CSV table of C-alpha atoms in Angstrom, one decimal:
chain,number,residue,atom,x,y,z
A,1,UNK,CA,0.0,0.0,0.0
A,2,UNK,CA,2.6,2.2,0.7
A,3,UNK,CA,4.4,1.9,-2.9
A,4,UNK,CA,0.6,2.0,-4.3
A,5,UNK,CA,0.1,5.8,-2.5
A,6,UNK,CA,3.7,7.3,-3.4
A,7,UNK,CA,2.6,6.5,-7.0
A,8,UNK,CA,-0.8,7.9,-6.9
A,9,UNK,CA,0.6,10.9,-5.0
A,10,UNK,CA,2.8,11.6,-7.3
A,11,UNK,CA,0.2,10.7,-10.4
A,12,UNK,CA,-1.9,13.2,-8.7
A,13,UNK,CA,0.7,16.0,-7.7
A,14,UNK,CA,1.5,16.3,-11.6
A,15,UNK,CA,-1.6,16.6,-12.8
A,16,UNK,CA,-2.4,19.5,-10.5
A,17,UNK,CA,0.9,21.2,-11.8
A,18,UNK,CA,-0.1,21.0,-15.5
A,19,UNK,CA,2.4,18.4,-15.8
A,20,UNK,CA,2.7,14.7,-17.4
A,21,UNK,CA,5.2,12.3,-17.7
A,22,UNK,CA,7.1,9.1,-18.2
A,23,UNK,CA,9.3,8.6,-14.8
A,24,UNK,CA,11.3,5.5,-14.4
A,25,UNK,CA,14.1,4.8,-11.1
A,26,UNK,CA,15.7,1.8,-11.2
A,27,UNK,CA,18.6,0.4,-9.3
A,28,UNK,CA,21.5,-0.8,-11.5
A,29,UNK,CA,22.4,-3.8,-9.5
A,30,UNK,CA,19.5,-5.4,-8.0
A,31,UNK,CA,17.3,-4.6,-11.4
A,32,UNK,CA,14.0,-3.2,-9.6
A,33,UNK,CA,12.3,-0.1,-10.9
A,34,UNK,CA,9.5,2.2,-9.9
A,35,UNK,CA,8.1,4.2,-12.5
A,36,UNK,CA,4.8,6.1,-14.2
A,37,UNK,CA,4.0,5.3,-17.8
A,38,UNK,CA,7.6,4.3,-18.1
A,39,UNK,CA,6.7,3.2,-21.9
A,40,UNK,CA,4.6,6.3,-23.1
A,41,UNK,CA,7.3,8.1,-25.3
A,42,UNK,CA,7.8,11.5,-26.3
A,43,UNK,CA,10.4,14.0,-28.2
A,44,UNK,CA,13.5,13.8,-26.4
A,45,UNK,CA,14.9,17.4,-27.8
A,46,UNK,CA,18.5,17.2,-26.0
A,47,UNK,CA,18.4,14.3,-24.5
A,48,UNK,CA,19.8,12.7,-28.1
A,49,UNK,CA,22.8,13.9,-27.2
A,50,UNK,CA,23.7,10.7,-25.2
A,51,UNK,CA,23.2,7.9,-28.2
A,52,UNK,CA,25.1,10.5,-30.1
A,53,UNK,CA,27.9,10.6,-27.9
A,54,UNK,CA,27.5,6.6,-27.5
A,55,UNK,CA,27.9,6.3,-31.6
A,56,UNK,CA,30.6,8.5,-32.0
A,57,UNK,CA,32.6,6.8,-29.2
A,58,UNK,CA,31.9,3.4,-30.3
A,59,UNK,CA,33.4,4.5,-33.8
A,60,UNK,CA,36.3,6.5,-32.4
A,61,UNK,CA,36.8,2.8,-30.4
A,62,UNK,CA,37.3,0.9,-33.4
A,63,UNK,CA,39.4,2.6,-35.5
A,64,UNK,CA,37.0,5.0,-37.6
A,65,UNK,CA,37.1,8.3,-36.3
A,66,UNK,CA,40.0,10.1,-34.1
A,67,UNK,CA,38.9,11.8,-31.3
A,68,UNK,CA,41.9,14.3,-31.8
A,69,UNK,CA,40.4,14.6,-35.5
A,70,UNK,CA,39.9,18.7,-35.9
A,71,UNK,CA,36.5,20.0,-37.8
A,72,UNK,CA,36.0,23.0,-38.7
A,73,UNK,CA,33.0,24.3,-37.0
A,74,UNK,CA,30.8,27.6,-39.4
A,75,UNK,CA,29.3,29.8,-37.2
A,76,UNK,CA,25.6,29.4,-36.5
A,77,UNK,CA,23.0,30.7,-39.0
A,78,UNK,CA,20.3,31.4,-36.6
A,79,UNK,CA,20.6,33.9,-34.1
A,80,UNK,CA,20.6,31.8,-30.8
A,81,UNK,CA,18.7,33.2,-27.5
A,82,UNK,CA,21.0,30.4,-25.3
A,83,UNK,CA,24.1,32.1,-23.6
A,84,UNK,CA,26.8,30.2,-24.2
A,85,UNK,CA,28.6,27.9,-26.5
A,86,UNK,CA,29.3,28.0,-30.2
A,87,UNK,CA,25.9,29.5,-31.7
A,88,UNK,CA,27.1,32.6,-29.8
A,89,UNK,CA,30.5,32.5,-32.0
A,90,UNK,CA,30.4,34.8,-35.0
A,91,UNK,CA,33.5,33.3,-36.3
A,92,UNK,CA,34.3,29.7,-38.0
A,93,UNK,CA,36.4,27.9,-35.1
A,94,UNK,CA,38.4,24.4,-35.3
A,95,UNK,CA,37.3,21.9,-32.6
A,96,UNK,CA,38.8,18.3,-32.4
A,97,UNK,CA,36.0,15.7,-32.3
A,98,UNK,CA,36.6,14.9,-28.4
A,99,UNK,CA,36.0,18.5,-27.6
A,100,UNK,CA,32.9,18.7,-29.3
A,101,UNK,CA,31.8,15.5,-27.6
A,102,UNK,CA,32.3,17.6,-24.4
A,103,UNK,CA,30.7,20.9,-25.5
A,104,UNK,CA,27.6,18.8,-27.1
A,105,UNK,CA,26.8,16.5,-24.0
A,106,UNK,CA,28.5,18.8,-20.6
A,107,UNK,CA,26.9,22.3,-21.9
A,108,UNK,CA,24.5,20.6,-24.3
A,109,UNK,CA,25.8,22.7,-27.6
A,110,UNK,CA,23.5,22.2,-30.3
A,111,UNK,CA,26.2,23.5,-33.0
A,112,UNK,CA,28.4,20.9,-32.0
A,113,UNK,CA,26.2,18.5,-31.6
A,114,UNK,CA,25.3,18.6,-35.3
A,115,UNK,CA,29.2,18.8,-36.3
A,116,UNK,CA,29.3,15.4,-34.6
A,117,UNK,CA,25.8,14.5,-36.7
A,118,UNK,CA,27.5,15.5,-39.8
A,119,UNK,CA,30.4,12.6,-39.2
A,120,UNK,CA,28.3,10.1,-37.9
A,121,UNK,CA,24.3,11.1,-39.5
A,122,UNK,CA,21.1,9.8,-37.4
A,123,UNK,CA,20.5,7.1,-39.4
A,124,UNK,CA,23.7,5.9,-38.8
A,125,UNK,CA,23.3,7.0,-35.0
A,126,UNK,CA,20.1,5.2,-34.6
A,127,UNK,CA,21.9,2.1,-36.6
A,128,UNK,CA,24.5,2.2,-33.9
A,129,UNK,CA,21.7,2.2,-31.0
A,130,UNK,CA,20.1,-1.3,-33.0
A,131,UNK,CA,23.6,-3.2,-33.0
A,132,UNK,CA,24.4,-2.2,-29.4
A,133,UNK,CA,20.6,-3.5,-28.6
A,134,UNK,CA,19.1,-0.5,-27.4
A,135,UNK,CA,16.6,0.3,-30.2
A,136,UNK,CA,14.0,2.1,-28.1
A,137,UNK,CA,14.9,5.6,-29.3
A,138,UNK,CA,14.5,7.1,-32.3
A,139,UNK,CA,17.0,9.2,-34.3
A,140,UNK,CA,15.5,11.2,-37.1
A,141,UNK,CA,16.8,14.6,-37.5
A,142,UNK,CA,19.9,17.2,-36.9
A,143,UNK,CA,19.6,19.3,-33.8
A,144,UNK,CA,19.4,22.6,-35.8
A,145,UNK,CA,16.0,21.1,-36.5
A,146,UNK,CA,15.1,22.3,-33.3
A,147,UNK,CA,15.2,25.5,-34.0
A,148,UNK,CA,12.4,25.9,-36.3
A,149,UNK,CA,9.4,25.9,-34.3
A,150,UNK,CA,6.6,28.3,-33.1
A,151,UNK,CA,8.7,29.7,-30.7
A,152,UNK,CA,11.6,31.6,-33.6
A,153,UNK,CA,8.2,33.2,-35.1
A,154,UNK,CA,8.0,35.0,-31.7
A,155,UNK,CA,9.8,37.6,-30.1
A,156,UNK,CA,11.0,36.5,-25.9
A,157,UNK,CA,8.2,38.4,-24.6
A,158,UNK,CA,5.5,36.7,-26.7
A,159,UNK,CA,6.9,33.2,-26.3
A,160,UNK,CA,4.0,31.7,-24.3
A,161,UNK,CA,1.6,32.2,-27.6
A,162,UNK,CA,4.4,29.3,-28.7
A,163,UNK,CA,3.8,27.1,-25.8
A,164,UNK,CA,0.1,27.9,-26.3
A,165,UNK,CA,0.3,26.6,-29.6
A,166,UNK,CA,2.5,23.3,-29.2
A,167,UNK,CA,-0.5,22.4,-26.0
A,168,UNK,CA,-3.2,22.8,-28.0
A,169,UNK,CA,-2.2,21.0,-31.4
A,170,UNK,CA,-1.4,18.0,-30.0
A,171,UNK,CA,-3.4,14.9,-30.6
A,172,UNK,CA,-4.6,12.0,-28.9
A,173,UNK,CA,-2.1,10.0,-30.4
A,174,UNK,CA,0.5,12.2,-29.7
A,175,UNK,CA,1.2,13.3,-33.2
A,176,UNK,CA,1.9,17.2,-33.4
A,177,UNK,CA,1.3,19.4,-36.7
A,178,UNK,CA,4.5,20.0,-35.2
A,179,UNK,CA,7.6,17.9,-36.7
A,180,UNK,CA,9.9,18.1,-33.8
A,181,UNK,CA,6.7,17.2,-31.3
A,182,UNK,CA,5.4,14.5,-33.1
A,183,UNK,CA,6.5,11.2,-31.5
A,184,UNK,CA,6.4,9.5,-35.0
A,185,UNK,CA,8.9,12.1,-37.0
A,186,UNK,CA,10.7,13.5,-34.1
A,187,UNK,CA,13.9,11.9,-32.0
A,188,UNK,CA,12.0,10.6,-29.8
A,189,UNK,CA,12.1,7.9,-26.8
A,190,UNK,CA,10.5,6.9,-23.5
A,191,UNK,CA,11.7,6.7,-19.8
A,192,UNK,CA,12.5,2.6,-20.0
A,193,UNK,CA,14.4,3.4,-23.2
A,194,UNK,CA,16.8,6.0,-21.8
A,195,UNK,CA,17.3,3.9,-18.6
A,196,UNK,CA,17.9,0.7,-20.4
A,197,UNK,CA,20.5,3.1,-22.5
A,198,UNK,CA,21.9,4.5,-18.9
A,199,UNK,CA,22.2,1.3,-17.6
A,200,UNK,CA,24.4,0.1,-20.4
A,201,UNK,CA,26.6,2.7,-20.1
A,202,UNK,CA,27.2,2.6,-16.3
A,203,UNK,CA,26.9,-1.4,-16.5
A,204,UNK,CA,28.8,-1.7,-20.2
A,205,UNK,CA,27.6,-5.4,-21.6
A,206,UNK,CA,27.7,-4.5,-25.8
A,207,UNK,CA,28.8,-0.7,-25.2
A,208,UNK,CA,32.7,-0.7,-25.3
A,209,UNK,CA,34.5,0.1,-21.7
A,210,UNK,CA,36.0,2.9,-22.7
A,211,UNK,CA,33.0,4.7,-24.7
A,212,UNK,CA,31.0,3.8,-21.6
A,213,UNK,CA,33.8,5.2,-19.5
A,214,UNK,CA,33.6,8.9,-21.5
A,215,UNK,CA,30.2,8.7,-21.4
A,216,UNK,CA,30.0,8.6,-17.9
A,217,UNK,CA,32.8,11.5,-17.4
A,218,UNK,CA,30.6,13.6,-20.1
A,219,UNK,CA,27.5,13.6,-18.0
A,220,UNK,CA,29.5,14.0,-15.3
A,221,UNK,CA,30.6,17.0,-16.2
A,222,UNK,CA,26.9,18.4,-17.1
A,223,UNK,CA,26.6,22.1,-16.3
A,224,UNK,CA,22.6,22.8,-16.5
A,225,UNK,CA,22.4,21.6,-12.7
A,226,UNK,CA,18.7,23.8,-12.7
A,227,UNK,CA,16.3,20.3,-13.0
A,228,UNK,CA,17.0,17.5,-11.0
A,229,UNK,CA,20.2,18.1,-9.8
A,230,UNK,CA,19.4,19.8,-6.6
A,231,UNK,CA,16.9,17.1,-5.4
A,232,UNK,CA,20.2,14.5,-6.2
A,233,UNK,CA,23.5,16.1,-5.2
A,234,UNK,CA,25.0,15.7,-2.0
A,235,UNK,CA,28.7,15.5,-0.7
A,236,UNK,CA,27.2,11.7,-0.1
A,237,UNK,CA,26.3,11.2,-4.0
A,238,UNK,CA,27.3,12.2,-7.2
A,239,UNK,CA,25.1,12.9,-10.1
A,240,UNK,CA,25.4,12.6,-13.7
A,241,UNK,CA,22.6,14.0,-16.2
A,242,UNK,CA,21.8,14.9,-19.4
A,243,UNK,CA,18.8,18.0,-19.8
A,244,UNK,CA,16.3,17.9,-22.8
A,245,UNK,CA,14.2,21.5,-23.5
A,246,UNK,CA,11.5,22.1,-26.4
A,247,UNK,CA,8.5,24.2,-26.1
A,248,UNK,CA,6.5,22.6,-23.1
A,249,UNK,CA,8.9,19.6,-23.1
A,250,UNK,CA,11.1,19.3,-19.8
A,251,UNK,CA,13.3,16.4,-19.2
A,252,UNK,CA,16.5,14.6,-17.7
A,253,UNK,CA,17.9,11.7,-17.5
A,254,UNK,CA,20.9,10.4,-15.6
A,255,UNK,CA,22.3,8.4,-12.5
A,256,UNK,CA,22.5,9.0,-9.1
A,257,UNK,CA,26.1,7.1,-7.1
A,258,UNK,CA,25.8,7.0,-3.5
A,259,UNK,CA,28.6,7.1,-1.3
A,260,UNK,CA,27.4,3.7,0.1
A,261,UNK,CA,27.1,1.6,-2.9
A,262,UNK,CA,23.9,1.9,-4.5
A,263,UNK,CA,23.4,2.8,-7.7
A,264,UNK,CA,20.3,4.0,-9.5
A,265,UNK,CA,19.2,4.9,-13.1
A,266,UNK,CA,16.5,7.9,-13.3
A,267,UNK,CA,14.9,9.4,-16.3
A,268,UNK,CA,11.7,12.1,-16.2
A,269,UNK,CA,10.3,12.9,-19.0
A,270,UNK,CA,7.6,15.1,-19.0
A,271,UNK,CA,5.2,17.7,-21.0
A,272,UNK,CA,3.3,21.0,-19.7
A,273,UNK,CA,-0.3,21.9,-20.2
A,274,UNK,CA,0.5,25.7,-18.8
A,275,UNK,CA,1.8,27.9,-21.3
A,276,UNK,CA,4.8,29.4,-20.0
A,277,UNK,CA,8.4,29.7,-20.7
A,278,UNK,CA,9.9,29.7,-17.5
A,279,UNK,CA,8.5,27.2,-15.1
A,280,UNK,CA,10.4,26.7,-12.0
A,281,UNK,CA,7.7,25.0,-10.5
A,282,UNK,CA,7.7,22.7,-12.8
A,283,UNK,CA,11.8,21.9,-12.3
A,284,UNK,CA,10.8,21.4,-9.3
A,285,UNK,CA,8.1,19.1,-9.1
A,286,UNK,CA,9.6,17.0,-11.7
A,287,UNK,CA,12.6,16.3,-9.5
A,288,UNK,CA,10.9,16.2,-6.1
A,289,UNK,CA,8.6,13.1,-7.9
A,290,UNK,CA,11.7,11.4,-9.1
A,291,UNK,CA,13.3,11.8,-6.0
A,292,UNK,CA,9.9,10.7,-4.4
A,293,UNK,CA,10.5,7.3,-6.6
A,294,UNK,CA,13.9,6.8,-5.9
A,295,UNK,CA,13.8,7.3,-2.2
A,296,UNK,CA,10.5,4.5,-2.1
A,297,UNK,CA,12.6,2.4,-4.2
A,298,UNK,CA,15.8,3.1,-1.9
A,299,UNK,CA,13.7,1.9,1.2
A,300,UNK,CA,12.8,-1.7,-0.5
């Protein structure tokens, strides 16, 4: 009964923030999990970063890419509202391939990101994902795909007509007029999928050691500590995520190391029916409900 209310709790704390999602916890050793609607899947925006960074390892592993390899970077041709990274540069700049791993995963540069896309495409990404087993995400498009959505046809101050828009066009079936919402033409994924993907990178079977062991360190390093960070840092764990942002989308996925052994996977995924930009209650609530999970599953 008491696993039964923390779910129905949380079920029923979402829905009163606007919010739904697919949450999954599950501890890397022992196997068990606690989610909600682990399997519903939706556009994963950023968080395709990771199976891009998996790809491109596993290549650099065997021979067909150097990581010290330099590409020459363009500058951006939108003008990017972010503030930082390399669609602020105005100037071509020469990255090597390990560096733009970094910049596309730890600050979660789009620009580079697509640099990486343009060495190893998403066909070939989401290829990669089938061979190593995990084929529960989708790859189907370039990052700068992103970019072209309600929200560029507004200026900052207007950008909740955006959100308005992507909240109300959706369908049942969660297609989206929409590209980069639509679950069958976007990147796109669900809480199990990302977990299963986590848990092969911090317990490597068909993913390489050492791409597992970058991986790790790259997520690691992950500077947007905003989301679900706060409810999973302590000097008595260490958390490693990866952030995914579009329109009303919100989401993270990473792994949580305690000091005393344990080891668990989490991934919230989640969509908002209020149409605002910044939602901090939102951040919030996502991460006090994964936290929520972990902590029931922690006490098992």
């Amino acid at each position: 009964m008491g696993t039964t209310k923390v779910l129905r709790d949380a079920r029923e704390a979402l829905d009163d923030a606007g919010l739904r999602g697919s949450f999954l916890v599950r501890d890397l050793d022992t196997g068990d999990e606690l989610g909600l609607d682990a399997d519903v899947e939706y556009p994963v925006a950023s968080l395709v970063k990771v199976p891009l960074a998996v790809a491109t390892l596993e290549r650099v592993d065997r021979g067909e890419l150097d990581a010290a390899t330099p590409v020459l970077v363009p500058p951006a041709r939108v003008a990017a509202r972010g503030p930082i990274g390399l669609p602020k540069f105005r100037h071509p700049a020469t990255i090597a391939i390990d560096d733009l791993l970094y910049l596309s995963v730890a600050i979660s540069d789009s620009t580079a990101a697509d640099a990486l896309f343009a060495l190893t495409p998403p066909a070939a990404v989401a290829a990669e994902l089938r061979r190593l087993g995990h084929d529960g995400i989708a790859v189907r498009h370039l990052m700068r795909d992103l970019v072209d959505t309600p929200a560029e046809r507004f200026t900052p101050a207007e950008g909740h007509l955006a959100h308005s828009l992507a909240i109300a066009a959706a369908t049942e079936g969660r297609g989206h007029p929409v590209t980069q919402l639509d679950i069958s033409r976007a990147n796109a994924g669900s809480a199990r999928a990302f977990v299963d993907l986590l848990q092969g990178v911090w317990r490597p079977t068909t993913i390489r050691p050492a791409v597992a062991e970058r991986v790790r360190e790259l997520m690691g390093d992950n500077a947007l500590r905003h989301r679900l960070a706060p409810d999973f840092s302590s000097d008595a764990s260490r958390w490693s995520s990866k952030t995914g942002t579009l329109l009303n989308l919100r989401h993270e996925v990473g792994v949580v190391e305690h000091a005393d052994g344990q080891v668990f996977a989490v991934a919230a995924l989640t969509e908002s029916r209020v149409p605002a930009v910044v939602q901090p209650g939102a951040e919030a609530l996502m991460a006090h409900v994964a936290r929520t999970l972990r902590d029931e599953l922690r006490a098992w």
